[in-house]
Coordinates of C-alpha atoms in Angstrom, one line a residue:
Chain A
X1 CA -24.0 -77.6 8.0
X2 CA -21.0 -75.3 8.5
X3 CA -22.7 -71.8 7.5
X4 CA -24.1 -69.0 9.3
X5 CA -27.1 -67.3 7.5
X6 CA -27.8 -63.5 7.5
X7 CA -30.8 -62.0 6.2
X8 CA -31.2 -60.1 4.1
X9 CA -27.9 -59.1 2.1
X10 CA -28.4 -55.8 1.5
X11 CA -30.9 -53.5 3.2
X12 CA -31.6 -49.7 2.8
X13 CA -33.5 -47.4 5.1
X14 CA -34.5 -44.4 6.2
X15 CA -33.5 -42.6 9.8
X16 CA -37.0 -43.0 11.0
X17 CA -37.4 -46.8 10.1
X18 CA -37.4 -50.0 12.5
X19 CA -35.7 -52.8 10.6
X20 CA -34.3 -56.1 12.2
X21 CA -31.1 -58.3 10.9
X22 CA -31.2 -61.9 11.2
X23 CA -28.8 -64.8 11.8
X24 CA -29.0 -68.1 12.1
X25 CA -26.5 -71.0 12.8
X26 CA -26.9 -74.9 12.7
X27 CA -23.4 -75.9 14.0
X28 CA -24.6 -76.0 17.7
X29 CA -22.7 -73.1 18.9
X30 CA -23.4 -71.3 22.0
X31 CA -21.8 -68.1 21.7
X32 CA -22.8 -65.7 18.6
X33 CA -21.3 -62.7 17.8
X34 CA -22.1 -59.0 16.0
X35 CA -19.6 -57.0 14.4
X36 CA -19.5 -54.0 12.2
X37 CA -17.5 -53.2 9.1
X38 CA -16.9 -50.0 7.5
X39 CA -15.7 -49.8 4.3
X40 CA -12.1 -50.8 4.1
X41 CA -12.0 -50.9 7.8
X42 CA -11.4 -54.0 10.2
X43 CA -14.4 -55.7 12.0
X44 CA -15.7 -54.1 15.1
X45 CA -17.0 -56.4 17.9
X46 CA -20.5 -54.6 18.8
X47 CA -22.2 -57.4 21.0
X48 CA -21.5 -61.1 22.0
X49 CA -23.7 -63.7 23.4
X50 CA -23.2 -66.5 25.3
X51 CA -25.8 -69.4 26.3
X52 CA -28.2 -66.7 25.0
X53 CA -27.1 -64.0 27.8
X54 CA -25.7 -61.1 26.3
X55 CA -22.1 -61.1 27.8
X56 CA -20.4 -58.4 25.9
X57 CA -21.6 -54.6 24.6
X58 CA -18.8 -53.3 23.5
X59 CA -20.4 -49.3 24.3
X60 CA -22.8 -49.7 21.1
X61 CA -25.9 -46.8 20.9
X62 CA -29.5 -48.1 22.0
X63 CA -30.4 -47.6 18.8
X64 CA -29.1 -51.2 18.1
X65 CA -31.1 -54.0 20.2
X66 CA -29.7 -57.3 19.9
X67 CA -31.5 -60.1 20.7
X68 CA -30.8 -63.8 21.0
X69 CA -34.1 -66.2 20.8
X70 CA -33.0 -69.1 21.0
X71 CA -29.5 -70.6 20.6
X72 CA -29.9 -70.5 16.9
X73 CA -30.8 -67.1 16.0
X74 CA -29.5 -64.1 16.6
X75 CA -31.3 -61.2 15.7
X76 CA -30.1 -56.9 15.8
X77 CA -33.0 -54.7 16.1
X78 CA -32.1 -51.4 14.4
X79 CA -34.7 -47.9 15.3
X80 CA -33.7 -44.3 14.2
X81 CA -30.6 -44.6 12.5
X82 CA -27.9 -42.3 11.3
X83 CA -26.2 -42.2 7.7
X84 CA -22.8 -43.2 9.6
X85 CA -23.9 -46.5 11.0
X86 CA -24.2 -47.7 7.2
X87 CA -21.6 -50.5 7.0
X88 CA -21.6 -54.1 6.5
X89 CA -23.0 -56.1 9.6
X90 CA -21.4 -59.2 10.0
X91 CA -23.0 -62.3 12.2
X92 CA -20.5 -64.8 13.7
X93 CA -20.6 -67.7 15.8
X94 CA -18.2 -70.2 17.6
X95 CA -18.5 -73.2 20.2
X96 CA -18.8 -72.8 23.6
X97 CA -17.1 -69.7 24.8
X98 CA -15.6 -71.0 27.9
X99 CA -12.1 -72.4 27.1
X100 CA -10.5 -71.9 23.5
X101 CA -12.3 -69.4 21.2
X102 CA -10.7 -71.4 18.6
X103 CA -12.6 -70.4 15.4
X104 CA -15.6 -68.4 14.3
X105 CA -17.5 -68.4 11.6
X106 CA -19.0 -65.8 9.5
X107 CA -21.8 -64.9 8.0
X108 CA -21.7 -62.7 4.3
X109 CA -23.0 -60.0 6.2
X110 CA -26.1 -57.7 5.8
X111 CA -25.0 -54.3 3.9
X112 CA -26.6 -51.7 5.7
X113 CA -27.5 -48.2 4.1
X114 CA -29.5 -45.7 6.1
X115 CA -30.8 -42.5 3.7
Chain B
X1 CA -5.2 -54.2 26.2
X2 CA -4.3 -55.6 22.7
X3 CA -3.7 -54.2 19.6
X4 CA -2.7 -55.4 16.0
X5 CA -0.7 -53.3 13.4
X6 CA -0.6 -54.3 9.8
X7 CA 2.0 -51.6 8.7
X8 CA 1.2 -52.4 4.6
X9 CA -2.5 -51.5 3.3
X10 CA -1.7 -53.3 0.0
X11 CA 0.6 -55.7 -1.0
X12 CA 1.0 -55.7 -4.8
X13 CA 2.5 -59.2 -6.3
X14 CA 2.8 -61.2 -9.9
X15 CA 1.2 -64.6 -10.2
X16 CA 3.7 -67.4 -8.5
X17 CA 5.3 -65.0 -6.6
X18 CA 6.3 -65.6 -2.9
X19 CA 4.5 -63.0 -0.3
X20 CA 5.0 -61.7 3.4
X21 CA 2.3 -60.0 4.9
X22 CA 3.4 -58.5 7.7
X23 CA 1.5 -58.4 11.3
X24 CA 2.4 -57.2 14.6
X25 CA 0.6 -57.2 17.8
X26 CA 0.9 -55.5 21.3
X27 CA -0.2 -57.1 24.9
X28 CA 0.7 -57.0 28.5
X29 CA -0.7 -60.8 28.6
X30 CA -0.6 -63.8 26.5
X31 CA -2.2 -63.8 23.7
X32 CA -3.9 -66.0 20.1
X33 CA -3.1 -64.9 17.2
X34 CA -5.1 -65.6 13.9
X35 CA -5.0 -64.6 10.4
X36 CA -8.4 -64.5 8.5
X37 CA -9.3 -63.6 4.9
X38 CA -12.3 -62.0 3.1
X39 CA -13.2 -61.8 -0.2
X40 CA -15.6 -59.5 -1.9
X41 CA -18.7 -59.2 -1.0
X42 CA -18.1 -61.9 1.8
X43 CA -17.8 -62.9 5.6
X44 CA -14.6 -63.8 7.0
X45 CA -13.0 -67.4 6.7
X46 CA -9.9 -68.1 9.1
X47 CA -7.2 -69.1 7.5
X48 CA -5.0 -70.5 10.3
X49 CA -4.2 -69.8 13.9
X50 CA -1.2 -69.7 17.1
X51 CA -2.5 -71.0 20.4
X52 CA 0.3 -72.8 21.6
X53 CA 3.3 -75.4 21.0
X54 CA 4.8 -74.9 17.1
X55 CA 5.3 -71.3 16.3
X56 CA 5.2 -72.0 12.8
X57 CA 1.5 -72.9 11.7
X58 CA 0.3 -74.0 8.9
X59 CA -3.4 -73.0 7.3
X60 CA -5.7 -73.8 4.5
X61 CA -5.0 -72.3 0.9
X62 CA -0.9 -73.2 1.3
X63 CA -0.5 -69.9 3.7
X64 CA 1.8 -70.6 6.8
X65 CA 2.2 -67.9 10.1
X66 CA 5.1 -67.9 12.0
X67 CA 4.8 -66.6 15.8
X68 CA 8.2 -64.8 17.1
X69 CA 7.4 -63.6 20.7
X70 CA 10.5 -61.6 20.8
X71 CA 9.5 -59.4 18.0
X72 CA 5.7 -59.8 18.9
X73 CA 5.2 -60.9 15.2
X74 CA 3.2 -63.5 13.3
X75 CA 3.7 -62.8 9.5
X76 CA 1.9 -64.7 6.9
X77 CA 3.4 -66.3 4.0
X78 CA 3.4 -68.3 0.9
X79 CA 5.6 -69.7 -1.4
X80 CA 3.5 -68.9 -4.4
X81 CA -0.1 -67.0 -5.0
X82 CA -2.4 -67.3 -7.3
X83 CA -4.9 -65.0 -8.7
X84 CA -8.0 -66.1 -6.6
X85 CA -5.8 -65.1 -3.4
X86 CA -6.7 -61.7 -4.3
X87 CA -8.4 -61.2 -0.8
X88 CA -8.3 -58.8 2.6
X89 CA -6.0 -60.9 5.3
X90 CA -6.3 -59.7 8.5
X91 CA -4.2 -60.4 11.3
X92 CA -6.0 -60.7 14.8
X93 CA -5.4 -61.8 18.3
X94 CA -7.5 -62.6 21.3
X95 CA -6.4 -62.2 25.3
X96 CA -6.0 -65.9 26.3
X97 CA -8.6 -64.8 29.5
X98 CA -11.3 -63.6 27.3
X99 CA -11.1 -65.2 24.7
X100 CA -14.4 -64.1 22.9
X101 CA -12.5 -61.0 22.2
X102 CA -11.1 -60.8 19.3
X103 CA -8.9 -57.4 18.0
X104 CA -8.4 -56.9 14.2
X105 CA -5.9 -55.4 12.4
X106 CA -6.6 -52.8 9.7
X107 CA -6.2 -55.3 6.7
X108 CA -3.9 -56.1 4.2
X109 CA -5.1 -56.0 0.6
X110 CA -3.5 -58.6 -1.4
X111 CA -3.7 -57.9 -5.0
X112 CA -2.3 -60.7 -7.4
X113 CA -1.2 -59.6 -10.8
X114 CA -1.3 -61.9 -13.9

């Protein structure tokens, strides 16, 4: 198994919502990874995990929680949005973070759309 | 810090064409350099990579990289695209000492023509 999940694909909602992204990996991996993608934009790193500790927050607003369960899920708890953080939110993972970050993988991504 | 600079949005080019996409990067420290692609509606898939050793790399798909450290460049290239390479490339590098890090580049869109 060589694929990270994300649910769901695509999810719309209002600014006064609570909604919650999912990812999940089988490859074993111990650091995981959220970016953000605006439309014909590059990726921007917004957290990483490692061993289930958040390690990096790259200055994201509280109103994005991550949160990492377990070392197969990965989860990003999202509370009183704003139209501009619609984007597509993309899950990655990669083996242990010490040494080499030789490859990550992607997930499809959840396309986010806050009304 | 790092940076990456893909000076060319979109990179037009007929079916069994050669192509360059071009990629430069800036650091004060040694650095990985990686090329990834994305097609519609899809996560990103890495196409191939520059750690150490060879500075020309070859990747999946028939795409090759060459590093040059004088010019701080690591173009892609292949000899000859078809259609379904119609993708977003982009160029990336990581510092060597945090190596979760990774830095993308804008994107190149590479539209094959029939």
């Amino acid at each position: 198994d060589t694929e990270v999940t994300q649910t769901p694909k695509h999810l719309v909602m209002g600014m006064t919502n609570k909604k919650s992204l999912k990812c999940e990996q089988h490859m074993g991996h111990r650091a995981m990874y959220w970016y953000k993608q605006k439309a014909k934009k590059p990726p921007e790193l917004m957290f990483v995990y490692s061993y289930e500790k958040l390690s990096i927050n790259e200055s994201v607003p509280s109103r994005f929680s991550p949160e990492c369960p377990n070392s197969s899920l990965l989860n990003l708890h999202l509370h009183a949005l704003q139209p501009e953080d619609s984007a597509l939110y993309l899950c990655a993972s990669s083996h242990p973070p010490t040494g080499v970050n030789e490859k990550l993988f992607f997930g499809s991504g959840t396309q986010l759309s806050v009304l | 810090a790092q940076s990456v600079t893909q000076l060319d949005s979109q990179v037009p080019v007929f079916e069994e064409a050669p192509v360059e996409l071009r990629c430069n990067y800036s650091s004060s420290v040694s650095v990985y350099l990686f090329w990834y692609v994305q097609y519609p509606n899809q996560g990103l898939q890495l196409l191939l990579k520059y750690l150490s050793g060879s500075t020309l790399v070859k990747g999946i798909n028939g795409f090759e990289a060459e590093f040059n450290k004088s010019q701080t460049s690591f173009h892609l290239r292949k000899p000859s695209v078809h259609i379904s390479d119609t993708a977003e490339y982009f160029c990336a590098v990581s510092d060597r000492g945090a190596t979760n890090k990774l830095i993308f580049g804008t994107g190149t869109l590479l539209a094959v023509q029939p």
